[in-house]
mmCIF file of C-alpha atoms in Angstrom:
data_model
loop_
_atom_site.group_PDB
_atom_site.id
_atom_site.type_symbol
_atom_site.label_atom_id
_atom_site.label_comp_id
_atom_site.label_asym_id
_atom_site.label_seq_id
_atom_site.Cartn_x
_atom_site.Cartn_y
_atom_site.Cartn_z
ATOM 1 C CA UNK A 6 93.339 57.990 23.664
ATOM 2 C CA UNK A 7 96.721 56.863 22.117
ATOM 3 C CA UNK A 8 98.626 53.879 21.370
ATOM 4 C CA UNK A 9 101.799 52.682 21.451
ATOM 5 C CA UNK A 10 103.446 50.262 19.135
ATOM 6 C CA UNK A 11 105.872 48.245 20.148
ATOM 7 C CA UNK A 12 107.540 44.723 18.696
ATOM 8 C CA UNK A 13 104.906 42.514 20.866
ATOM 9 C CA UNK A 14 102.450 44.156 22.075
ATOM 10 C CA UNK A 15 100.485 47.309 21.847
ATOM 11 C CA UNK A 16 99.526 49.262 24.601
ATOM 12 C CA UNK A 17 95.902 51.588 24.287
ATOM 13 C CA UNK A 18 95.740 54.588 26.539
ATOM 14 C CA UNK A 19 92.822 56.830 27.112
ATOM 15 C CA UNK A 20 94.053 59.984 28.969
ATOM 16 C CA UNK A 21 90.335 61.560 29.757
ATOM 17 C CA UNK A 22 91.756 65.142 31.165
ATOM 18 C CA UNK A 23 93.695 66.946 33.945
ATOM 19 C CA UNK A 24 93.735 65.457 36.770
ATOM 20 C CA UNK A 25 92.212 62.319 36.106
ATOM 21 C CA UNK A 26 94.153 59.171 35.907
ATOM 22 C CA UNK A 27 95.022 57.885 32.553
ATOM 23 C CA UNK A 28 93.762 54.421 31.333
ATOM 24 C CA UNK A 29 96.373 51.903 29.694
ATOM 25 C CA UNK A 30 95.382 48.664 28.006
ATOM 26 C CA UNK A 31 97.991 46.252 26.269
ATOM 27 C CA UNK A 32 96.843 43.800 23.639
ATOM 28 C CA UNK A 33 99.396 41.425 22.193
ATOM 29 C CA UNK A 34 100.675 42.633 18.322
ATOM 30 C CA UNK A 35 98.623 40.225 16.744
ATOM 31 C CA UNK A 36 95.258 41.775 17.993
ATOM 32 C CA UNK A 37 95.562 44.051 15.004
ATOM 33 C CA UNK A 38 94.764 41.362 12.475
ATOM 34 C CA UNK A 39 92.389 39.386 14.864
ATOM 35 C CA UNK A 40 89.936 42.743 15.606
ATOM 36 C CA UNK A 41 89.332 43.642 12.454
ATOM 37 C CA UNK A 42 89.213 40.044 11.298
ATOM 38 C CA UNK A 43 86.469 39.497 13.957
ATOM 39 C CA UNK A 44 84.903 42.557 12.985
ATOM 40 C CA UNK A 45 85.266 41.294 9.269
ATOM 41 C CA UNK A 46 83.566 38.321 10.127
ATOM 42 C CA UNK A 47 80.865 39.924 12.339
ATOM 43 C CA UNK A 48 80.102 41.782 9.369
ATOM 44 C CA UNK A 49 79.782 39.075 7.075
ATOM 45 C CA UNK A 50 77.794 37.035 9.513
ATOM 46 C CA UNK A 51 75.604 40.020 9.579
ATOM 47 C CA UNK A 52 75.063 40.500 5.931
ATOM 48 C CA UNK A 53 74.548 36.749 5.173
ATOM 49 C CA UNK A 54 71.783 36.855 8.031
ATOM 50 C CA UNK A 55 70.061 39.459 6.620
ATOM 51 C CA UNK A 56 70.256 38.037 3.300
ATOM 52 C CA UNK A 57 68.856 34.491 3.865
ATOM 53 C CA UNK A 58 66.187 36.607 6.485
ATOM 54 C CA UNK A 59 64.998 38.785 3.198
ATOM 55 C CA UNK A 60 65.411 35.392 1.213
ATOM 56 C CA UNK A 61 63.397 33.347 3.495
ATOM 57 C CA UNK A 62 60.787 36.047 4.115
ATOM 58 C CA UNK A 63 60.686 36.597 0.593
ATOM 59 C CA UNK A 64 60.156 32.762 0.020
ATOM 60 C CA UNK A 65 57.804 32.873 3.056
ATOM 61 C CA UNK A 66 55.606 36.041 1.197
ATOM 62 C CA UNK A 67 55.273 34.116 -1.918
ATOM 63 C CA UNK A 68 54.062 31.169 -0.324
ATOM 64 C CA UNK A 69 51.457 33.022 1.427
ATOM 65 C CA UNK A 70 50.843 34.497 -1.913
ATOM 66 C CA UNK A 71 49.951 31.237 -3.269
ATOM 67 C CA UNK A 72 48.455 29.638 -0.452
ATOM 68 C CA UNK A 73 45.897 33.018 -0.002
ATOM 69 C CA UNK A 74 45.069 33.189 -4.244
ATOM 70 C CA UNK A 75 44.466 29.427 -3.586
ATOM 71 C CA UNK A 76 42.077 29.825 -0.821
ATOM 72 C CA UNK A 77 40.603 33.252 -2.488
ATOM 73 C CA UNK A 78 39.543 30.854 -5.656
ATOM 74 C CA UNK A 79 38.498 28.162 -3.766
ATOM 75 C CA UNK A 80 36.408 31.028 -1.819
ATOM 76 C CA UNK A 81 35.092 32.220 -5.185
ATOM 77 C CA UNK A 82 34.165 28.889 -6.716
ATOM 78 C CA UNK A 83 32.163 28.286 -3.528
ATOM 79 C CA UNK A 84 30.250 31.446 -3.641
ATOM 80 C CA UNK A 85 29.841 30.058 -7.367
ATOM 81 C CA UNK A 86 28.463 27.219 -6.476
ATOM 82 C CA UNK A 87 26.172 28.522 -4.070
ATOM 83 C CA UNK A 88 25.004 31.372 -6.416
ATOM 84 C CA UNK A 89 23.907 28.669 -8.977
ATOM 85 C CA UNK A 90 22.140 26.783 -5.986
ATOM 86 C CA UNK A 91 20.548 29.643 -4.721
ATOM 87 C CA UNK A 92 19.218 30.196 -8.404
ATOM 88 C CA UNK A 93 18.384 26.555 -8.426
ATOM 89 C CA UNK A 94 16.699 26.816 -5.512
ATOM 90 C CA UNK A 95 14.795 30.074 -6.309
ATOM 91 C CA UNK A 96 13.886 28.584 -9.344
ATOM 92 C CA UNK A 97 12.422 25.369 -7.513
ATOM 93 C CA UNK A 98 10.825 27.504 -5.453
ATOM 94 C CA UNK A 99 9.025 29.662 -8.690
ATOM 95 C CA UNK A 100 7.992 26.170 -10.102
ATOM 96 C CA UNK A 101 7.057 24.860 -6.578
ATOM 97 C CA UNK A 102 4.040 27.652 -6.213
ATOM 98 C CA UNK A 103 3.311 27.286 -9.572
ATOM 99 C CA UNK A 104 2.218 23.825 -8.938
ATOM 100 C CA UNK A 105 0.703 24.834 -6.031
ATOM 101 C CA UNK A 106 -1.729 26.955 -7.764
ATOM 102 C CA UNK A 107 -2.001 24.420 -10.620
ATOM 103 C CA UNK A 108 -3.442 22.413 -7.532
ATOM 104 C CA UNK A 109 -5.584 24.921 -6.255
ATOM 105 C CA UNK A 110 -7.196 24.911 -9.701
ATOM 106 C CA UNK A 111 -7.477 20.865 -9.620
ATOM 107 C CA UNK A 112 -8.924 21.090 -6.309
ATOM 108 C CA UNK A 113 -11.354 23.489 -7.701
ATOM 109 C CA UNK A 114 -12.553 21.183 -10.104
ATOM 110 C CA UNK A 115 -12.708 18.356 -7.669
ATOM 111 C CA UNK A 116 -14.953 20.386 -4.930
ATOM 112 C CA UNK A 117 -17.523 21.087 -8.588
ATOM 113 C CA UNK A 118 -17.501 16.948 -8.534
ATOM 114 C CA UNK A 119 -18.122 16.875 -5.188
ATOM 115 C CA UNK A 120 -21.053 19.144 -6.038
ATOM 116 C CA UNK A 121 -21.887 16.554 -8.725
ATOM 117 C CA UNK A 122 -21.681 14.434 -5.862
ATOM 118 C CA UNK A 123 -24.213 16.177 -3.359
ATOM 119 C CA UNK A 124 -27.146 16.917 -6.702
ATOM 120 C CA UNK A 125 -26.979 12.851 -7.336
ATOM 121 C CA UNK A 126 -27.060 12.037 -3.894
ATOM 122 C CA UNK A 127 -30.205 14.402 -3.081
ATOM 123 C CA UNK A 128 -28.728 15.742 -0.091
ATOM 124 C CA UNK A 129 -30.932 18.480 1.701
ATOM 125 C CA UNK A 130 -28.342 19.007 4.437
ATOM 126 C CA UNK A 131 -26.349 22.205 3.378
ATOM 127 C CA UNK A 132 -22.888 21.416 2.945
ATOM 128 C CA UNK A 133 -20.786 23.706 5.868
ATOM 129 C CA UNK A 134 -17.494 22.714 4.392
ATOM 130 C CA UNK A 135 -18.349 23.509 0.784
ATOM 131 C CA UNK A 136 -19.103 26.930 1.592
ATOM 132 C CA UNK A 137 -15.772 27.026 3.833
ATOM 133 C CA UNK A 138 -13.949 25.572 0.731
ATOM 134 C CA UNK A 139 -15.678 28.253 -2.031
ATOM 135 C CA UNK A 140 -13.159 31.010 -0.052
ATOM 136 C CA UNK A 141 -10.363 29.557 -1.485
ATOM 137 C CA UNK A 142 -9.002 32.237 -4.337
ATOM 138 C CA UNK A 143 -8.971 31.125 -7.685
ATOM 139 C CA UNK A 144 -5.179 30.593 -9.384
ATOM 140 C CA UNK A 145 -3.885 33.223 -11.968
ATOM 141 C CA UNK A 146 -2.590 31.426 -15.036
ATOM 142 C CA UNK A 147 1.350 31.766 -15.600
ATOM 143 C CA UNK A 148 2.476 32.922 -18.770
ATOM 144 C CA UNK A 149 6.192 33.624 -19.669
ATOM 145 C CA UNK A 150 6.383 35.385 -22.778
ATOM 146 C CA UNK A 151 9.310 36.902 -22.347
ATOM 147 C CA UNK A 152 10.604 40.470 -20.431
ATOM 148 C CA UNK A 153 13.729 42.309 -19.136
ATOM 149 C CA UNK A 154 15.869 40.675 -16.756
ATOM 150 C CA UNK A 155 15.626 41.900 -13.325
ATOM 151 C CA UNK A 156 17.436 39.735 -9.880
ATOM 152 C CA UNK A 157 15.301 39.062 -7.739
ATOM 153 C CA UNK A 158 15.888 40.706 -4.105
ATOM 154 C CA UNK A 159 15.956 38.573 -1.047
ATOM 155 C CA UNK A 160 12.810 40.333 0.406
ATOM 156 C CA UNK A 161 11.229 39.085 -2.882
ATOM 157 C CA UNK A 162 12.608 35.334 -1.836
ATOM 158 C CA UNK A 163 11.275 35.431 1.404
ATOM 159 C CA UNK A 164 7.766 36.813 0.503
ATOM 160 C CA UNK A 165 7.736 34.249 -1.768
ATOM 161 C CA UNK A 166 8.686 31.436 0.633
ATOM 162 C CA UNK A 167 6.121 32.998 2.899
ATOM 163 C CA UNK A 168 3.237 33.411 0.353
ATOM 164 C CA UNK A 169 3.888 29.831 -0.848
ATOM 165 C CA UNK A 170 4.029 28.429 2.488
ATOM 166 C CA UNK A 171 1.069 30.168 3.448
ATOM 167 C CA UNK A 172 -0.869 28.863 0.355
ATOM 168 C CA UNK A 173 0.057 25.459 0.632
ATOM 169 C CA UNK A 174 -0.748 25.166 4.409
ATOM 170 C CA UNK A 175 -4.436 26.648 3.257
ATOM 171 C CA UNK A 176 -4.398 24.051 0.540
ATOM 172 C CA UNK A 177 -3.440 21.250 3.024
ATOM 173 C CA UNK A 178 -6.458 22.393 5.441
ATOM 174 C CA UNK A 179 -8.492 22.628 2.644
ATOM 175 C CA UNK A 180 -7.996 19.053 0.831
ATOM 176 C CA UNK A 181 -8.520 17.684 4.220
ATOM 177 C CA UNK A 182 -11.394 19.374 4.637
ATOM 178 C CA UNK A 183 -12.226 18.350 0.945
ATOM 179 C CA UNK A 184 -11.328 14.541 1.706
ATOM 180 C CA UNK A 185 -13.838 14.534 5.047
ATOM 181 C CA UNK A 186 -16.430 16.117 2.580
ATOM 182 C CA UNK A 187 -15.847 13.661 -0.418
ATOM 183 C CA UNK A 188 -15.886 10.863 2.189
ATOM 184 C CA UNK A 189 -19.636 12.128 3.112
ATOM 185 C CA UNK A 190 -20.941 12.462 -0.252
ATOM 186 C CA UNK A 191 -19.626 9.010 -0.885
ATOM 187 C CA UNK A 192 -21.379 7.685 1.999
ATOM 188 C CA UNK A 193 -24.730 9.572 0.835
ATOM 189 C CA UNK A 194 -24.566 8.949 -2.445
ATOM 190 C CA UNK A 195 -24.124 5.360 -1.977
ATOM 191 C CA UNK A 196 -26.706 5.334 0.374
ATOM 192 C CA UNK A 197 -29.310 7.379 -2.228
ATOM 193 C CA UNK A 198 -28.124 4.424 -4.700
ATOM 194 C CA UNK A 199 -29.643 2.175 -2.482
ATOM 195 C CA UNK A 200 -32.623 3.745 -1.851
ATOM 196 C CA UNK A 201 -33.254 4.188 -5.543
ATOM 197 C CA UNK A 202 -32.513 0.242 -5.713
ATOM 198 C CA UNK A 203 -34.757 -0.703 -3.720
ATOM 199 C CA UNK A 204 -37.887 2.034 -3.918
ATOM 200 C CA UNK A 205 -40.227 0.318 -6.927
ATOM 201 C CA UNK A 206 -40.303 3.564 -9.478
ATOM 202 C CA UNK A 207 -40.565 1.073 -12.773
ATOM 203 C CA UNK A 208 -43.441 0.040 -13.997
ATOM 204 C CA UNK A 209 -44.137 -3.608 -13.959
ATOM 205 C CA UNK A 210 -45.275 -4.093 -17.540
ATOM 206 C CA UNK A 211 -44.026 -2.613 -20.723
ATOM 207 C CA UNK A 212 -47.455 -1.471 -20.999
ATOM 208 C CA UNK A 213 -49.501 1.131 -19.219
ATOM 209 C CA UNK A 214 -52.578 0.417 -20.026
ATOM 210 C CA UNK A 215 -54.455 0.858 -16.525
ATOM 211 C CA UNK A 216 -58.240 -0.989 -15.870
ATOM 212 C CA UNK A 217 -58.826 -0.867 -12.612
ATOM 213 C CA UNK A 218 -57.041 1.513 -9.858
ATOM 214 C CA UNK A 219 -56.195 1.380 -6.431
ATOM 215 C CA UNK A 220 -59.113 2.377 -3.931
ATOM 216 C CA UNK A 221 -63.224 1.201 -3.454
ATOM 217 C CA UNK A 222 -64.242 -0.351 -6.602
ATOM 218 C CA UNK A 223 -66.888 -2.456 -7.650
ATOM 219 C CA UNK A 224 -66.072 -6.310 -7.605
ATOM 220 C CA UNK A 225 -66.169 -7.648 -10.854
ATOM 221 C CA UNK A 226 -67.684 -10.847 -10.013
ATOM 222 C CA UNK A 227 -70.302 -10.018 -7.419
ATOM 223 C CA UNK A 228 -71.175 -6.355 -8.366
ATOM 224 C CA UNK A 229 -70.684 -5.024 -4.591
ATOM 225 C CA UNK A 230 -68.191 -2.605 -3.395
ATOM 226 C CA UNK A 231 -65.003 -3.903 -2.428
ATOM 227 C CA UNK A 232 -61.163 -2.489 -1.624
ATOM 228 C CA UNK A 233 -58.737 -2.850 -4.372
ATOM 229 C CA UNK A 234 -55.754 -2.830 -2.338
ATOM 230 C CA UNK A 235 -53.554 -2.458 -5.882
ATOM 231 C CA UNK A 236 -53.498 -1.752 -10.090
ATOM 232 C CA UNK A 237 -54.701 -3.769 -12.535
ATOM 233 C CA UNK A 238 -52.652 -3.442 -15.579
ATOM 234 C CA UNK A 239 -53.878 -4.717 -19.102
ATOM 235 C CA UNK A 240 -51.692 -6.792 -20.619
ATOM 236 C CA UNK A 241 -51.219 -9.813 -23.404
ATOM 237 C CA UNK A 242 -50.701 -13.410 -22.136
ATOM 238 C CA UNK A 243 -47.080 -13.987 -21.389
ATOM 239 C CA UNK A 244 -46.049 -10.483 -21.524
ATOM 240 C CA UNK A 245 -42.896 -10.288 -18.966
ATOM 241 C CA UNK A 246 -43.278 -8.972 -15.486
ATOM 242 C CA UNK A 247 -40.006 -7.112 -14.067
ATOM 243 C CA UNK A 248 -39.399 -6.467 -10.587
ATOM 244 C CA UNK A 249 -39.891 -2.440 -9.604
ATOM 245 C CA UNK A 250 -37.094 -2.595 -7.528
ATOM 246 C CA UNK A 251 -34.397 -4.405 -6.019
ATOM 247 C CA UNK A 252 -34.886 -7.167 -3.313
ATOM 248 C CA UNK A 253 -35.684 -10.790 -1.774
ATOM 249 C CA UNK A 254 -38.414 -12.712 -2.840
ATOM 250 C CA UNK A 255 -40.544 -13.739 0.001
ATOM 251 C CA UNK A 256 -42.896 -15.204 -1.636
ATOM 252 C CA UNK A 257 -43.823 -17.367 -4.749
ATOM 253 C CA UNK A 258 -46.781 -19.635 -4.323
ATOM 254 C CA UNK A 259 -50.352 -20.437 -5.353
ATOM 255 C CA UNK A 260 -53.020 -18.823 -4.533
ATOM 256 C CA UNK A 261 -57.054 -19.136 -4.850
ATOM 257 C CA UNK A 262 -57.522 -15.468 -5.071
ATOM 258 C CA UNK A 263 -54.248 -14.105 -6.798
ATOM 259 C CA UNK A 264 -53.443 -17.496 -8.479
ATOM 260 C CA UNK A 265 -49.465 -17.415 -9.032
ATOM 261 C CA UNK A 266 -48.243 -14.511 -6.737
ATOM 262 C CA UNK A 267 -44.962 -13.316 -6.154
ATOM 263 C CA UNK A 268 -44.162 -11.012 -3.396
ATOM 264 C CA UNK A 269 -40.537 -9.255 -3.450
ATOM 265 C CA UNK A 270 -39.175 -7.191 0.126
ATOM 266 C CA UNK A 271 -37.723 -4.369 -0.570
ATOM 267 C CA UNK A 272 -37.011 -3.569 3.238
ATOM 268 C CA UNK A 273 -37.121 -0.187 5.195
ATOM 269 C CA UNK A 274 -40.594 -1.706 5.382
ATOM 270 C CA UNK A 275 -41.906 -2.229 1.226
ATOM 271 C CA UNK A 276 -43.004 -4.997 -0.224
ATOM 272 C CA UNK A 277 -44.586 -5.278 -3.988
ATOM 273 C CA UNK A 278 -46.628 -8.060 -5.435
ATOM 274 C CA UNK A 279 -47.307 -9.651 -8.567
ATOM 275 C CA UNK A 280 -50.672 -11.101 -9.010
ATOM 276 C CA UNK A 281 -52.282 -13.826 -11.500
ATOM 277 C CA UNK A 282 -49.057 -14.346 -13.390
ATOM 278 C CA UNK A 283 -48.916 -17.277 -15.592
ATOM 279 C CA UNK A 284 -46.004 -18.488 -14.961
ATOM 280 C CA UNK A 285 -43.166 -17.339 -12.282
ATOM 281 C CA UNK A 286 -39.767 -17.213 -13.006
ATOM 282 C CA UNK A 287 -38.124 -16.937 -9.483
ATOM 283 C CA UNK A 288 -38.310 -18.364 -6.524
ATOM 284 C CA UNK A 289 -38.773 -17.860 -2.775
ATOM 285 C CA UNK A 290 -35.168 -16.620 -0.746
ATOM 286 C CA UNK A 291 -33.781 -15.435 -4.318
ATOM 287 C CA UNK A 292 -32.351 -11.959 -4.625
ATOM 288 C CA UNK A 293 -33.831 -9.676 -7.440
ATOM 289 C CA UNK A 294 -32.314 -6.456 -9.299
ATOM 290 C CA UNK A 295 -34.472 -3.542 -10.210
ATOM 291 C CA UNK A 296 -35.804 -4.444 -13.363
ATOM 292 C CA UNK A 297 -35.434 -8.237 -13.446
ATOM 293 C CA UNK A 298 -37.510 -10.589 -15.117
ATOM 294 C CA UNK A 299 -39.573 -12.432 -12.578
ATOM 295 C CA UNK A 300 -42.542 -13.825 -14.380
ATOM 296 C CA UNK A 301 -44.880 -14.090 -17.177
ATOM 297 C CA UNK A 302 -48.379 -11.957 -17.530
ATOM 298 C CA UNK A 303 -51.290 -14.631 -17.116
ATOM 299 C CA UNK A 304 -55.240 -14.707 -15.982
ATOM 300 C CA UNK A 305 -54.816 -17.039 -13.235
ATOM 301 C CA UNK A 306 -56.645 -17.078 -9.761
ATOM 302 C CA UNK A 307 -59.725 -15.207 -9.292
ATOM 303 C CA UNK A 308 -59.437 -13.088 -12.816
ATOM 304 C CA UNK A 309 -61.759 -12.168 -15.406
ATOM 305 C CA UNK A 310 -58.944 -11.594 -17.841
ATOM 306 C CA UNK A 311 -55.606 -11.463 -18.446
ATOM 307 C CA UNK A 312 -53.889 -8.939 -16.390
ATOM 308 C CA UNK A 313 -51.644 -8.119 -13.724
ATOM 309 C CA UNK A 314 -52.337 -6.798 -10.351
ATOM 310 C CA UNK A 315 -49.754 -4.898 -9.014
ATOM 311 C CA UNK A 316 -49.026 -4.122 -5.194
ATOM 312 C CA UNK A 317 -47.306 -1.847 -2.828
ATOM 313 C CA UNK A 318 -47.412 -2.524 0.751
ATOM 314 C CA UNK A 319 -45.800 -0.386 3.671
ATOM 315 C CA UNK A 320 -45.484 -1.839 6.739
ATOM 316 C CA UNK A 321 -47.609 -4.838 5.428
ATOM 317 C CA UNK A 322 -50.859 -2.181 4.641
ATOM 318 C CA UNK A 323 -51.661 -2.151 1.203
ATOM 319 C CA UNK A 324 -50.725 1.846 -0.319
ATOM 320 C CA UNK A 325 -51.524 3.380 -3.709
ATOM 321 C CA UNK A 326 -48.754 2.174 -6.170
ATOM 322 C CA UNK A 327 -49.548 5.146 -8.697
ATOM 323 C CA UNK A 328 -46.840 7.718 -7.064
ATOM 324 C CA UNK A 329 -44.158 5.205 -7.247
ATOM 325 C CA UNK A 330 -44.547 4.761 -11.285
ATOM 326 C CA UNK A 331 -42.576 7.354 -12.526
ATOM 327 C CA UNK A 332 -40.081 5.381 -14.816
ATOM 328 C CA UNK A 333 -41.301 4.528 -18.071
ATOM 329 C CA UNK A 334 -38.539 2.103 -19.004
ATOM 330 C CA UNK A 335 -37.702 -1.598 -17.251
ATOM 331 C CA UNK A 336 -34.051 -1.283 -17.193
ATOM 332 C CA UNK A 337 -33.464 1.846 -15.599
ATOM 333 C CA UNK A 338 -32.138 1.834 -12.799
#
């Protein structure tokens, strides 16, 4: 290839060999400023591109930069945060079953009431859920005193979780269990209170002084055998009489035989009576306690003396008091 210059124009030919037909191209003079001018520019256009690329991209790095050491310490405060509430947590969880077995030990102490419960009440049916209760293990005492520092592992966590789970499901069967029981020894023992209320154990009199028992005896005024359908207690005029247990008076009256007589119901079928008083302090459709003052100690009625006979009847036929009198004192109850 050659060129030709010339005062206007220049003319390019590429001669490629023998034989071959040679190639002219004519460009106009001024080409020779414009081309490389172009290729000047071109150039320049290239340069400033790849400058504002490495610019931008550099810009575009640092950016990305920030944004990711922004998200990577917002990522680390978070796993912080949930470090410390996973420690919280464990730590709830450590004072959690702690409590649990400080309950276990509470509920122990409650089923030894309930025992309480069972003796007062007199019960002679065994007790099928205290013996299902008495397999419950007794609590270890905690004591932190100190030690090395070890983590915890999360299979220690979750046998943890599982153990305390376990132990408070068994202590929610148990204190319903416990509940149903107390709820039966309630009912028992209030109905044993209310036997004891209303079974005459007291003596009648402060004293005991005893002249005449129950059984065939014979009658002091005509000398011939006769029943003695109660006790006849020695006493001192106007000594007080106390009801020997709890109940309704049915009766307070004059009579030939037993002069001022005051019979009590006890129901379930007892009735007591107070014979030859002197004077009666109660009357008929009143409510007694065990242990109330009813009357006075008198020698009225068919009596040789002053005393009081005492009655127990069951199922209105006249029984020996004697095994009822086992309490030596008016005001127990």
């Amino acid at each position: 290839m050659r060129f030709i210059w010339g005062k206007k124009e220049l003319t390019f030919m590429i001669i490629p060999g023998a034989n071959r037909r040679t190639v002219r191209f004519k460009l106009p003079h001024s080409s020779l400023y414009i081309v490389p001018s172009v290729i000047l520019l071109v150039l320049i256009g290239f340069f400033v591109t790849i400058y504002f690329m490495n610019t931008y991209s550099h810009q575009t790095k640092e950016n990305l930069q920030r944004t990711f050491d922004g998200q990577e310490r917002q990522l680390v405060n978070q796993i912080t945060l949930k470090d410390n509430e996973l420690e919280q947590l464990q730590a709830n969880l450590i004072d959690l079953s702690q409590q649990a077995d400080e309950f276990k030990s509470k509920l122990e102490e409650i089923k030894k009431l309930d025992h309480v419960i069972q003796l007062m009440s007199e019960s002679e049916e065994p007790n099928r859920t205290s013996k299902k209760l008495s397999a419950l293990s007794d609590s270890t005492a905690n004591s932190d005193v100190g030690g090395n520092e070890v983590p915890v592992t999360s299979q220690e966590v979750t046998q943890l979780v599982s153990n305390t789970k376990q132990g408070l499901s068994t202590l929610v069967g148990d204190i319903n269990a416990l509940l149903v029981n107390l709820s039966e020894s309630e009912a028992r023992l209030k109905e044993a209170d209310y036997l004891r209320s209303i079974t005459p154990t007291l003596w009648p009199i402060t004293t005991h002084s005893l002249t005449s028992g129950f059984g065939i005896r014979k009658d002091p005024f005509t000398g011939k055998p006769s029943m003695h359908t109660g006790l006849d207690l020695d006493g001192e005029l106007g000594d007080p009489v106390y009801a020997t247990a709890s109940g309704k008076v049915i009766e307070a009256s004059f009579d030939n035989e037993y002069g001022n007589r005051i019979i009590v119901d006890h129901s379930r079928g007892i009735q007591t009576g107070y014979m030859h008083l002197n004077k009666m302090l109660v009357k008929r459709g009143e409510s007694v306690t065990k242990g109330q003052l009813i009357g006075l100690l008198g020698s009225t009625g068919r009596s040789t003396g002053s005393h009081l006979h005492y009655e127990v009847q069951k199922n209105r036929v006249p029984i020996d008091p004697t095994p009822y009198l086992i309490s030596n004192r008016k005001d127990e109850r």
